[in-house]
């Protein structure tokens, strides 16, 4: 009898274990986070008919697209953009308030990922002296590592160091970026390792960038078909050094000498192709997606940003870049199918910011657009402090549309910091092309729930930001009258694509407003792990299969 009972219990336990095993939550073998630097949402619609079936259109048709996703903070730059995508929060929490910013304690400008405690791995230069130490919260991949007891791999890659490092997080196995100039090498930092893996060394020896730059950049199709762009020969674009006009064709072999040799790869579509080449090498070299644990790869395409800055939103160069990127993405997606397996990976695609139409071009169409006279603005501020506080020495730094006051000087003069800041905020709105100004004190004591002030507040960090923050008019830049830039909280800079695709993702689209900070908690929920520890975004339920 006891034997029978024991046997029955054994069977029940066995069945229970079987059920538990089947009930275990299946997860993708690989998560791929793709960020396209400076991609506006309307590039998806503007060039839709020219994209093939294997790139953007593949994930749009078979994934889930958020058609009204925005950055919910400013400034909209590369570093805070990447940090916010992967931490699920804004600069007010993660601390990456710009690419470079004025450090109030050190009294000098600092770079978001610079760290002299580490050395370059891959060559003897100093461009590898980097780490993610200034990012104060965890990333999605950090949480995945913690959930898997540090098993599974996380790797970030980009031509830009800050894009690779901030996306990959603190616990990453590696972040790789491209050291151009005369070096032509993918490198890393001793923060991650002491020696480059053999597969990276082999990739560098292939010298793919050299073959790309010994070619000519001509349009992929007949230039007459680029009807979504301005005429190729126009006054709103910057030249490459050595080119009389910013027109096609561009003889890269001839131009590379006057454009930093391998630096030129950044400002041509081949920079994106090189990034895809390296992404494939990463997957094979590290055997990503081949174990029982979920791996994480972040891929940031930087050439789109360099090209956008130089030529602007409506250039033939920009259109051709995205048509070529579409082909690169198709190649990458097919590679993932073959190497990791259809249905075994989840990916999301977004951008770190968008961009404004070239203001001088808008002006030519009688559309309001502006250029801020930054030198005149600095002189105007000095005039204010002299007039009201009898001193021209109260300003310590002006950068990133922020004013940092010299606290020691104010104390020596018996001036109240908040009084000085408020007077500046009251007066500088009278300067040409300044729309709003607000003090740090106001941002600390007032809760702005929507609009441009909410966007500003989400980008404000009490520890790092300035004493007065400034918002210019829409379509206002500081730079010259050719090419474009970004950084504002207006829709042309904040509206970006967000597309989810692959395992666990529904097919569909949504017109609801979502924030960029919603990506990380959504993927965390898909993976059944904790969201990043500073996450302030929400789970996008309609994206996920249930």
Short mmCIF file of C-alpha atoms in Angstrom, two decimals:
data_model
loop_
_atom_site.label_atom_id
_atom_site.label_comp_id
_atom_site.label_asym_id
_atom_site.label_seq_id
_atom_site.Cartn_x
_atom_site.Cartn_y
_atom_site.Cartn_z
CA UNK A 1 0.00 0.00 0.00
CA UNK A 2 2.79 2.38 0.97
CA UNK A 3 4.60 1.49 -2.26
CA UNK A 4 1.47 2.31 -4.26
CA UNK A 5 1.06 5.65 -2.49
CA UNK A 6 4.75 6.44 -3.00
CA UNK A 7 4.48 5.56 -6.70
CA UNK A 8 1.36 7.71 -7.07
CA UNK A 9 3.07 10.66 -5.40
CA UNK A 10 6.08 10.18 -7.67
CA UNK A 11 3.87 10.27 -10.75
CA UNK A 12 2.03 13.36 -9.50
CA UNK A 13 5.33 15.12 -8.74
CA UNK A 14 6.66 14.17 -12.15
CA UNK A 15 3.55 15.51 -13.84
CA UNK A 16 3.78 18.66 -11.73
CA UNK A 17 7.39 19.22 -12.78
CA UNK A 18 6.40 18.63 -16.39
CA UNK A 19 3.60 21.19 -16.11
CA UNK A 20 5.96 23.64 -14.40
CA UNK A 21 8.51 23.18 -17.16
CA UNK A 22 5.89 23.82 -19.82
CA UNK A 23 4.56 26.75 -17.85
CA UNK A 24 7.96 28.36 -17.65
CA UNK A 25 7.87 31.68 -19.42
CA UNK A 26 9.50 31.43 -22.81
CA UNK A 27 11.79 34.32 -23.62
CA UNK A 28 13.56 35.46 -26.75
CA UNK A 29 17.09 34.23 -27.18
CA UNK A 30 18.20 37.71 -28.21
CA UNK A 31 16.88 41.25 -27.77
CA UNK A 32 18.13 43.80 -30.30
CA UNK A 33 17.72 47.50 -29.60
CA UNK A 34 18.24 49.59 -32.76
CA UNK A 35 18.65 53.36 -32.54
CA UNK A 36 18.89 55.48 -35.67
CA UNK A 37 20.57 58.77 -34.88
CA UNK A 38 18.49 61.82 -35.94
CA UNK A 39 15.65 59.86 -37.56
CA UNK A 40 12.41 61.82 -37.79
CA UNK A 41 9.17 59.84 -37.70
CA UNK A 42 8.14 61.20 -41.10
CA UNK A 43 11.10 59.49 -42.78
CA UNK A 44 8.99 56.33 -42.45
CA UNK A 45 6.10 57.87 -44.36
CA UNK A 46 7.99 60.24 -46.63
CA UNK A 47 10.02 57.48 -48.28
CA UNK A 48 7.56 54.62 -47.68
CA UNK A 49 6.96 53.83 -51.34
CA UNK A 50 10.69 53.66 -52.01
CA UNK A 51 11.55 51.23 -49.22
CA UNK A 52 11.85 47.54 -50.07
CA UNK A 53 9.97 44.74 -48.34
CA UNK A 54 12.79 43.48 -46.15
CA UNK A 55 13.77 46.53 -44.10
CA UNK A 56 11.51 49.18 -42.56
CA UNK A 57 8.43 47.77 -44.27
CA UNK A 58 9.04 44.29 -42.91
CA UNK A 59 8.92 45.38 -39.29
CA UNK A 60 6.12 47.87 -39.93
CA UNK A 61 3.90 45.21 -41.50
CA UNK A 62 4.74 42.42 -39.07
CA UNK A 63 5.45 44.37 -35.91
CA UNK A 64 3.80 47.13 -33.89
CA UNK A 65 4.38 50.79 -34.72
CA UNK A 66 3.78 53.72 -32.39
CA UNK A 67 2.93 56.56 -34.74
CA UNK A 68 2.80 59.26 -32.06
CA UNK A 69 5.84 58.54 -29.89
CA UNK A 70 7.81 61.50 -28.55
CA UNK A 71 10.69 62.48 -26.35
CA UNK A 72 9.22 63.91 -23.18
CA UNK A 73 12.23 66.03 -22.26
CA UNK A 74 14.78 68.44 -23.66
CA UNK A 75 17.55 68.75 -24.70
CA UNK A 76 17.10 66.20 -27.47
CA UNK A 77 20.71 65.16 -28.02
CA UNK A 78 22.45 61.84 -28.64
CA UNK A 79 23.58 61.06 -25.10
CA UNK A 80 20.37 61.85 -23.17
CA UNK A 81 18.39 60.21 -25.96
CA UNK A 82 20.21 56.89 -25.74
CA UNK A 83 20.28 56.98 -21.95
CA UNK A 84 16.53 57.59 -21.77
CA UNK A 85 15.62 54.82 -24.23
CA UNK A 86 17.44 52.20 -22.21
CA UNK A 87 16.85 53.47 -18.65
CA UNK A 88 13.16 54.23 -19.14
CA UNK A 89 13.51 57.63 -17.52
CA UNK A 90 14.51 61.22 -18.24
CA UNK A 91 17.67 63.26 -17.50
CA UNK A 92 16.01 64.48 -14.32
CA UNK A 93 16.68 60.97 -12.98
CA UNK A 94 19.46 59.32 -14.99
CA UNK A 95 21.71 62.40 -14.94
CA UNK A 96 22.85 62.50 -18.58
CA UNK A 97 21.70 66.04 -19.25
CA UNK A 98 23.55 66.57 -22.55
CA UNK A 99 26.47 65.30 -24.62
CA UNK A 100 28.74 67.78 -22.86
CA UNK A 101 27.81 69.96 -19.92
CA UNK A 102 29.31 72.38 -17.44
CA UNK A 103 30.24 70.68 -14.19
CA UNK A 104 29.44 73.03 -11.32
CA UNK A 105 31.81 71.25 -8.96
CA UNK A 106 34.78 70.93 -11.32
CA UNK A 107 34.03 74.30 -12.94
CA UNK A 108 34.73 72.94 -16.39
CA UNK A 109 32.94 71.33 -19.29
CA UNK A 110 32.80 67.53 -19.18
CA UNK A 111 31.93 64.84 -21.72
CA UNK A 112 29.12 62.43 -20.87
CA UNK A 113 31.22 59.22 -20.99
CA UNK A 114 34.78 60.45 -20.42
CA UNK A 115 36.65 58.56 -17.69
CA UNK A 116 40.43 58.80 -17.30
CA UNK A 117 40.40 55.84 -14.92
CA UNK A 118 40.32 53.56 -17.94
CA UNK A 119 42.48 53.11 -21.03
CA UNK A 120 41.90 52.33 -24.68
CA UNK A 121 41.72 48.66 -25.62
CA UNK A 122 42.63 48.16 -29.26
CA UNK A 123 45.29 50.82 -29.80
CA UNK A 124 47.51 53.31 -27.98
CA UNK A 125 45.23 56.31 -28.40
CA UNK A 126 43.08 57.92 -25.72
CA UNK A 127 39.62 57.65 -27.30
CA UNK A 128 38.93 54.57 -25.22
CA UNK A 129 39.14 56.43 -21.91
CA UNK A 130 35.43 56.05 -21.39
CA UNK A 131 32.80 54.48 -19.10
CA UNK A 132 29.08 54.83 -18.24
CA UNK A 133 29.80 56.13 -14.72
CA UNK A 134 27.85 59.39 -15.15
CA UNK A 135 24.62 57.53 -15.88
CA UNK A 136 23.04 57.22 -12.45
CA UNK A 137 20.40 54.53 -13.03
CA UNK A 138 20.36 51.01 -14.41
CA UNK A 139 19.47 50.13 -17.97
CA UNK A 140 17.22 47.45 -19.39
CA UNK A 141 20.20 45.19 -20.04
CA UNK A 142 21.52 45.74 -16.50
CA UNK A 143 18.21 44.43 -15.18
CA UNK A 144 18.35 41.48 -17.56
CA UNK A 145 21.81 40.63 -16.29
CA UNK A 146 20.65 40.84 -12.68
CA UNK A 147 17.60 38.67 -13.40
CA UNK A 148 19.80 36.00 -14.98
CA UNK A 149 22.49 36.14 -12.28
CA UNK A 150 24.86 37.80 -14.73
CA UNK A 151 24.40 35.10 -17.34
CA UNK A 152 23.72 36.00 -20.92
CA UNK A 153 25.70 38.68 -22.73
CA UNK A 154 25.09 42.38 -23.31
CA UNK A 155 27.01 44.24 -26.01
CA UNK A 156 26.56 47.74 -27.44
CA UNK A 157 27.98 48.98 -30.75
CA UNK A 158 28.03 52.31 -32.57
CA UNK A 159 30.38 54.55 -34.47
CA UNK A 160 29.83 57.00 -31.57
CA UNK A 161 31.28 56.02 -28.19
CA UNK A 162 28.46 57.60 -26.17
CA UNK A 163 25.80 55.75 -28.15
CA UNK A 164 27.46 52.37 -27.60
CA UNK A 165 28.27 52.92 -23.93
CA UNK A 166 25.04 54.43 -22.64
CA UNK A 167 22.88 51.90 -24.47
CA UNK A 168 24.79 48.89 -23.16
CA UNK A 169 24.63 49.95 -19.51
CA UNK A 170 26.89 49.47 -16.51
CA UNK A 171 27.20 45.68 -16.45
CA UNK A 172 27.73 45.18 -20.18
CA UNK A 173 30.20 42.59 -21.38
CA UNK A 174 31.39 45.07 -23.97
CA UNK A 175 30.72 48.31 -25.79
CA UNK A 176 32.54 48.91 -29.06
CA UNK A 177 32.91 52.10 -31.07
CA UNK A 178 34.83 53.18 -34.15
CA UNK A 179 38.15 55.00 -33.91
CA UNK A 180 38.39 56.68 -37.30
CA UNK A 181 41.01 59.22 -38.44
CA UNK A 182 44.00 57.19 -39.59
CA UNK A 183 43.34 54.27 -37.24
CA UNK A 184 40.25 52.62 -38.75
CA UNK A 185 39.60 50.32 -35.79
CA UNK A 186 36.71 49.18 -33.63
CA UNK A 187 37.91 49.60 -30.07
CA UNK A 188 36.68 49.48 -26.48
CA UNK A 189 37.67 50.52 -22.96
CA UNK A 190 39.43 48.71 -20.13
CA UNK A 191 36.19 49.28 -18.23
CA UNK A 192 34.98 46.18 -20.06
CA UNK A 193 38.06 44.06 -20.80
CA UNK A 194 41.84 43.94 -20.99
CA UNK A 195 42.20 42.70 -24.56
CA UNK A 196 40.15 42.82 -27.75
CA UNK A 197 38.59 39.45 -28.63
CA UNK A 198 40.20 37.71 -31.57
CA UNK A 199 37.06 38.11 -33.67
CA UNK A 200 37.31 41.92 -33.31
CA UNK A 201 40.96 41.86 -34.32
CA UNK A 202 40.09 39.76 -37.36
CA UNK A 203 37.29 42.14 -38.31
CA UNK A 204 39.59 45.14 -38.07
CA UNK A 205 42.12 43.43 -40.33
CA UNK A 206 39.49 43.07 -43.06
CA UNK A 207 39.70 46.84 -43.51
CA UNK A 208 36.16 47.11 -44.87
CA UNK A 209 35.98 50.88 -44.37
CA UNK A 210 38.88 51.31 -46.78
CA UNK A 211 37.05 49.55 -49.59
CA UNK A 212 33.92 51.61 -48.92
CA UNK A 213 35.88 54.86 -49.07
CA UNK A 214 37.67 53.91 -52.27
CA UNK A 215 34.34 54.18 -54.03
CA UNK A 216 31.99 56.93 -55.21
CA UNK A 217 28.79 57.91 -53.43
CA UNK A 218 26.20 58.31 -56.14
CA UNK A 219 22.46 58.05 -55.71
CA UNK A 220 21.07 54.55 -55.47
CA UNK A 221 18.50 55.36 -58.16
CA UNK A 222 18.22 57.96 -60.89
CA UNK A 223 18.55 61.32 -59.15
CA UNK A 224 15.47 62.59 -61.00
CA UNK A 225 13.35 60.18 -58.94
CA UNK A 226 14.30 61.86 -55.65
CA UNK A 227 11.19 63.99 -55.66
CA UNK A 228 10.81 63.98 -51.86
CA UNK A 229 13.92 66.16 -51.61
CA UNK A 230 15.06 69.63 -52.63
CA UNK A 231 17.08 70.07 -55.80
CA UNK A 232 20.54 68.58 -55.32
CA UNK A 233 22.30 71.89 -55.99
CA UNK A 234 21.11 74.38 -53.37
CA UNK A 235 22.45 76.90 -50.87
CA UNK A 236 21.17 75.21 -47.69
CA UNK A 237 23.73 72.41 -47.44
CA UNK A 238 27.35 72.24 -46.32
CA UNK A 239 30.09 71.04 -48.63
CA UNK A 240 32.52 68.28 -47.90
CA UNK A 241 36.04 69.71 -47.84
CA UNK A 242 37.36 69.71 -51.38
CA UNK A 243 33.93 69.80 -53.01
CA UNK A 244 32.84 73.04 -54.66
CA UNK A 245 29.17 72.19 -54.31
CA UNK A 246 27.31 69.68 -52.09
CA UNK A 247 26.13 67.62 -55.05
CA UNK A 248 26.33 64.12 -56.46
CA UNK A 249 28.43 62.24 -57.33
CA UNK A 250 30.88 62.38 -54.43
CA UNK A 251 34.28 60.89 -55.19
CA UNK A 252 35.08 59.49 -51.75
CA UNK A 253 38.55 58.26 -52.71
CA UNK A 254 39.47 61.79 -53.70
CA UNK A 255 37.65 63.49 -50.83
CA UNK A 256 38.90 61.38 -47.94
CA UNK A 257 42.29 63.15 -47.80
CA UNK A 258 40.69 66.51 -46.97
CA UNK A 259 38.01 65.05 -44.69
CA UNK A 260 40.01 63.24 -42.02
CA UNK A 261 40.65 60.06 -44.01
CA UNK A 262 38.51 57.44 -42.24
CA UNK A 263 36.51 60.20 -40.55
CA UNK A 264 34.70 60.45 -43.87
CA UNK A 265 32.96 57.11 -43.28
CA UNK A 266 30.82 58.84 -40.65
CA UNK A 267 29.28 61.22 -43.17
CA UNK A 268 28.36 58.73 -45.90
CA UNK A 269 25.83 55.85 -45.94
CA UNK A 270 28.67 53.34 -45.85
CA UNK A 271 29.08 54.24 -42.18
CA UNK A 272 25.77 52.47 -41.56
CA UNK A 273 26.83 49.52 -43.72
CA UNK A 274 30.04 49.22 -41.71
CA UNK A 275 27.97 49.21 -38.51
CA UNK A 276 25.81 46.34 -39.84
CA UNK A 277 28.95 44.45 -40.85
CA UNK A 278 30.25 44.76 -37.32
CA UNK A 279 26.88 43.86 -35.76
CA UNK A 280 26.90 40.60 -37.71
CA UNK A 281 30.46 39.93 -36.56
CA UNK A 282 29.41 40.54 -32.94
CA UNK A 283 26.56 38.03 -33.16
CA UNK A 284 28.79 35.37 -34.68
CA UNK A 285 31.89 36.14 -32.64
CA UNK A 286 30.05 36.13 -29.31
CA UNK A 287 27.55 33.43 -30.33
CA UNK A 288 24.65 35.61 -29.29
CA UNK A 289 21.28 33.90 -29.10
CA UNK A 290 22.81 30.45 -28.76
CA UNK A 291 22.31 29.64 -25.07
CA UNK A 292 19.44 29.12 -22.63
CA UNK A 293 19.82 32.74 -21.50
CA UNK A 294 18.67 35.90 -23.23
CA UNK A 295 21.40 38.05 -24.77
CA UNK A 296 21.10 41.77 -25.52
CA UNK A 297 22.62 43.67 -28.43
CA UNK A 298 22.29 47.41 -28.98
CA UNK A 299 23.07 48.83 -32.42
CA UNK A 300 23.14 52.58 -32.97
CA UNK A 301 23.49 53.99 -36.48
CA UNK A 302 25.41 57.27 -36.39
CA UNK A 303 26.03 58.16 -40.04
CA UNK A 304 22.43 59.33 -40.35
CA UNK A 305 23.16 62.06 -37.81
CA UNK A 306 26.37 63.30 -39.43
CA UNK A 307 24.67 63.36 -42.83
CA UNK A 308 21.58 65.09 -41.43
CA UNK A 309 23.64 67.81 -39.78
CA UNK A 310 25.53 68.52 -42.99
CA UNK A 311 22.73 68.40 -45.56
CA UNK A 312 19.48 68.85 -43.63
CA UNK A 313 16.09 67.16 -43.51
CA UNK A 314 15.04 67.62 -47.15
CA UNK A 315 18.30 66.79 -48.96
CA UNK A 316 18.83 64.20 -51.67
CA UNK A 317 21.72 62.95 -49.52
CA UNK A 318 19.34 62.31 -46.63
CA UNK A 319 16.80 60.50 -48.79
CA UNK A 320 19.49 58.34 -50.37
CA UNK A 321 20.95 57.54 -46.96
CA UNK A 322 17.63 56.18 -45.71
CA UNK A 323 17.03 54.18 -48.88
CA UNK A 324 20.44 52.59 -48.41
CA UNK A 325 19.87 52.09 -44.68
CA UNK A 326 16.66 50.27 -45.56
CA UNK A 327 18.74 47.79 -47.55
CA UNK A 328 21.25 47.46 -44.72
CA UNK A 329 18.42 46.72 -42.28
CA UNK A 330 16.96 44.12 -44.64
CA UNK A 331 20.34 42.41 -44.75
CA UNK A 332 20.62 42.54 -40.96
CA UNK A 333 17.11 41.16 -40.38
CA UNK A 334 17.78 38.27 -42.78
CA UNK A 335 21.00 37.58 -40.93
CA UNK A 336 19.11 37.45 -37.61
CA UNK A 337 16.65 34.99 -39.14
CA UNK A 338 19.45 32.70 -40.24
CA UNK A 339 21.75 33.07 -37.24
CA UNK A 340 19.33 33.34 -34.31
CA UNK A 341 16.15 31.97 -35.87
CA UNK A 342 12.79 33.39 -36.88
CA UNK A 343 10.71 33.85 -33.73
CA UNK A 344 13.74 33.62 -31.44
CA UNK A 345 14.50 37.32 -31.19
CA UNK A 346 12.71 40.54 -30.24
CA UNK A 347 13.82 43.88 -31.56
CA UNK A 348 12.77 47.46 -31.26
CA UNK A 349 13.76 50.34 -33.51
CA UNK A 350 13.68 54.00 -32.57
CA UNK A 351 15.75 57.21 -32.75
CA UNK A 352 17.65 59.27 -30.18
CA UNK A 353 16.08 62.51 -31.48
CA UNK A 354 14.83 63.98 -34.74
CA UNK A 355 15.76 67.31 -36.40
CA UNK A 356 14.43 70.63 -37.67
CA UNK A 357 14.20 71.70 -41.28
CA UNK A 358 17.11 74.02 -42.15
CA UNK A 359 15.91 77.37 -40.75
CA UNK A 360 17.29 79.38 -43.68
CA UNK A 361 15.32 77.11 -46.02
CA UNK A 362 12.15 77.74 -43.97
CA UNK A 363 12.86 81.46 -44.09
CA UNK A 364 13.09 81.28 -47.89
CA UNK A 365 9.52 79.93 -47.83
CA UNK A 366 8.36 82.69 -45.45
CA UNK A 367 7.92 80.16 -42.64
CA UNK A 368 9.03 81.48 -39.22
CA UNK A 369 12.55 80.32 -38.38
CA UNK A 370 15.46 81.93 -36.59
CA UNK A 371 19.15 82.00 -35.74
CA UNK A 372 20.10 83.02 -32.22
CA UNK A 373 22.94 85.52 -31.91
CA UNK A 374 24.72 83.75 -29.08
CA UNK A 375 27.49 86.36 -28.71
CA UNK A 376 24.94 89.16 -28.60
CA UNK A 377 22.94 87.13 -26.08
CA UNK A 378 25.95 86.75 -23.80
CA UNK A 379 26.60 90.49 -23.95
CA UNK A 380 22.94 91.17 -23.21
CA UNK A 381 23.10 89.04 -20.05
CA UNK A 382 26.17 90.94 -18.89
CA UNK A 383 24.32 94.21 -19.42
CA UNK A 384 21.47 92.93 -17.24
CA UNK A 385 23.75 91.99 -14.35
CA UNK A 386 25.58 95.30 -14.60
CA UNK A 387 22.34 97.29 -14.66
CA UNK A 388 20.59 95.58 -11.76
CA UNK A 389 23.47 94.24 -9.65
CA UNK A 390 26.39 96.51 -10.59
CA UNK A 391 28.58 93.59 -11.69
CA UNK A 392 29.64 91.96 -14.95
CA UNK A 393 31.16 88.98 -13.15
CA UNK A 394 28.08 87.07 -11.97
CA UNK A 395 27.95 84.56 -14.84
CA UNK A 396 30.14 81.50 -14.56
CA UNK A 397 29.04 79.67 -17.71
CA UNK A 398 26.47 79.75 -20.51
CA UNK A 399 25.91 76.48 -22.37
CA UNK A 400 23.11 74.14 -23.49
CA UNK A 401 20.64 77.04 -23.17
CA UNK A 402 21.46 77.27 -19.48
CA UNK A 403 23.03 79.97 -17.34
CA UNK A 404 25.25 79.02 -14.41
CA UNK A 405 25.74 81.76 -11.81
CA UNK A 406 28.97 82.37 -9.91
CA UNK A 407 27.80 81.66 -6.38
CA UNK A 408 31.04 82.72 -4.71
CA UNK A 409 30.96 86.08 -6.47
CA UNK A 410 27.32 86.66 -5.49
CA UNK A 411 28.06 85.79 -1.88
CA UNK A 412 30.97 88.23 -1.83
CA UNK A 413 28.62 90.96 -3.08
CA UNK A 414 25.85 90.00 -0.68
CA UNK A 415 23.49 89.05 -3.51
CA UNK A 416 20.71 86.50 -3.22
CA UNK A 417 21.09 83.75 -5.83
CA UNK A 418 17.36 83.30 -6.42
CA UNK A 419 16.82 87.04 -6.83
CA UNK A 420 19.57 87.28 -9.45
CA UNK A 421 18.28 84.22 -11.31
CA UNK A 422 14.69 85.51 -11.36
CA UNK A 423 15.74 88.95 -12.64
CA UNK A 424 17.68 87.27 -15.46
CA UNK A 425 14.68 85.09 -16.32
CA UNK A 426 12.42 88.13 -16.37
CA UNK A 427 14.71 90.17 -18.60
CA UNK A 428 16.20 87.74 -21.12
CA UNK A 429 12.82 86.91 -22.65
CA UNK A 430 13.10 90.38 -24.20
CA UNK A 431 16.06 89.25 -26.30
CA UNK A 432 15.39 88.37 -29.92
CA UNK A 433 14.27 84.76 -30.50
CA UNK A 434 14.08 83.84 -26.80
CA UNK A 435 10.61 82.47 -26.06
CA UNK A 436 10.75 81.47 -22.40
CA UNK A 437 13.15 81.55 -19.46
CA UNK A 438 12.69 79.93 -16.08
CA UNK A 439 14.76 79.59 -12.93
CA UNK A 440 15.93 76.38 -11.36
CA UNK A 441 14.01 77.44 -8.27
CA UNK A 442 10.75 77.48 -10.25
CA UNK A 443 11.43 74.03 -11.67
CA UNK A 444 12.08 72.73 -8.15
CA UNK A 445 8.89 74.16 -6.67
CA UNK A 446 6.36 73.98 -9.53
CA UNK A 447 5.00 70.88 -11.23
CA UNK A 448 4.40 71.41 -14.94
CA UNK A 449 2.20 68.56 -16.13
CA UNK A 450 2.22 69.15 -19.87
CA UNK A 451 3.48 71.35 -22.68
CA UNK A 452 6.96 72.68 -23.36
CA UNK A 453 7.56 73.52 -19.69
CA UNK A 454 6.95 69.90 -18.71
CA UNK A 455 9.48 68.87 -21.35
CA UNK A 456 12.00 71.33 -19.93
CA UNK A 457 11.35 70.14 -16.38
CA UNK A 458 11.95 66.49 -17.31
CA UNK A 459 15.36 67.47 -18.68
CA UNK A 460 16.27 69.46 -15.59
CA UNK A 461 18.49 67.79 -13.01
CA UNK A 462 18.89 69.69 -9.75
CA UNK A 463 22.41 68.41 -9.17
CA UNK A 464 23.80 69.16 -12.62
CA UNK A 465 21.67 71.76 -14.42
CA UNK A 466 22.08 75.53 -14.42
CA UNK A 467 20.36 78.35 -12.50
CA UNK A 468 18.35 79.71 -15.43
CA UNK A 469 17.05 77.61 -18.32
CA UNK A 470 16.07 79.06 -21.68
CA UNK A 471 13.72 78.01 -24.48
CA UNK A 472 14.12 79.71 -27.88
CA UNK A 473 11.37 80.12 -30.45
CA UNK A 474 10.53 77.08 -32.60
CA UNK A 475 12.90 76.44 -35.54
CA UNK A 476 15.75 78.35 -33.91
CA UNK A 477 19.40 77.30 -34.17
CA UNK A 478 22.69 78.76 -33.03
CA UNK A 479 24.76 77.23 -35.84
CA UNK A 480 25.35 78.67 -39.33
CA UNK A 481 22.78 78.97 -42.08
CA UNK A 482 23.67 75.67 -43.78
CA UNK A 483 22.71 72.26 -42.48
CA UNK A 484 20.55 71.52 -39.48
CA UNK A 485 20.62 70.47 -35.84
CA UNK A 486 18.37 69.48 -32.94
CA UNK A 487 18.01 69.79 -29.17
CA UNK A 488 14.64 71.44 -28.60
CA UNK A 489 11.46 70.13 -27.03
CA UNK A 490 9.36 70.93 -30.09
CA UNK A 491 7.71 68.17 -32.11
CA UNK A 492 10.18 68.31 -34.99
CA UNK A 493 12.87 67.17 -32.52
CA UNK A 494 10.76 64.91 -30.29
CA UNK A 495 8.63 62.89 -32.76
CA UNK A 496 10.51 59.67 -33.59
CA UNK A 497 9.66 56.18 -34.85
CA UNK A 498 9.14 53.42 -32.30
CA UNK A 499 8.61 49.96 -33.79
CA UNK A 500 8.52 46.65 -31.90
CA UNK A 501 9.00 43.38 -33.77
CA UNK A 502 9.53 39.68 -33.20
CA UNK A 503 8.86 37.31 -30.35
CA UNK A 504 6.06 38.42 -28.02
CA UNK A 505 5.02 41.38 -30.19
CA UNK A 506 1.61 41.89 -31.80
CA UNK A 507 1.05 43.17 -35.30
CA UNK A 508 -0.52 46.60 -35.41
CA UNK A 509 -0.11 50.32 -34.86
CA UNK A 510 -1.28 52.98 -32.45
CA UNK A 511 -2.03 56.67 -32.70
CA UNK A 512 -1.93 57.12 -28.91
CA UNK A 513 0.70 59.43 -27.47
CA UNK A 514 3.57 57.50 -25.91
CA UNK A 515 6.86 58.65 -24.42
CA UNK A 516 10.31 57.36 -25.31
CA UNK A 517 10.65 56.28 -21.68
CA UNK A 518 7.91 53.68 -22.24
CA UNK A 519 10.16 51.40 -24.30
CA UNK A 520 12.26 50.01 -21.43
CA UNK A 521 9.41 49.03 -19.08
CA UNK A 522 7.57 47.44 -22.03
CA UNK A 523 10.52 45.23 -22.98
CA UNK A 524 11.15 44.50 -19.28
CA UNK A 525 7.59 43.25 -18.98
CA UNK A 526 8.02 41.08 -22.07
CA UNK A 527 11.14 39.56 -20.49
CA UNK A 528 9.39 39.25 -17.10
CA UNK A 529 12.15 41.16 -15.34
CA UNK A 530 12.25 44.28 -13.20
CA UNK A 531 12.24 47.58 -15.04
CA UNK A 532 15.35 49.78 -14.70
CA UNK A 533 15.61 51.18 -11.19
CA UNK A 534 14.84 54.78 -12.17
CA UNK A 535 12.17 53.94 -14.73
CA UNK A 536 9.34 56.45 -14.95
CA UNK A 537 7.73 55.13 -18.15
CA UNK A 538 4.69 52.90 -18.51
CA UNK A 539 4.14 49.49 -20.08
CA UNK A 540 2.62 49.75 -23.56
CA UNK A 541 0.08 46.95 -23.17
CA UNK A 542 -1.26 47.03 -26.71
CA UNK A 543 2.16 46.07 -28.10
CA UNK A 544 2.50 42.77 -26.24
CA UNK A 545 0.94 39.40 -26.99
CA UNK A 546 -0.91 37.89 -24.04
#
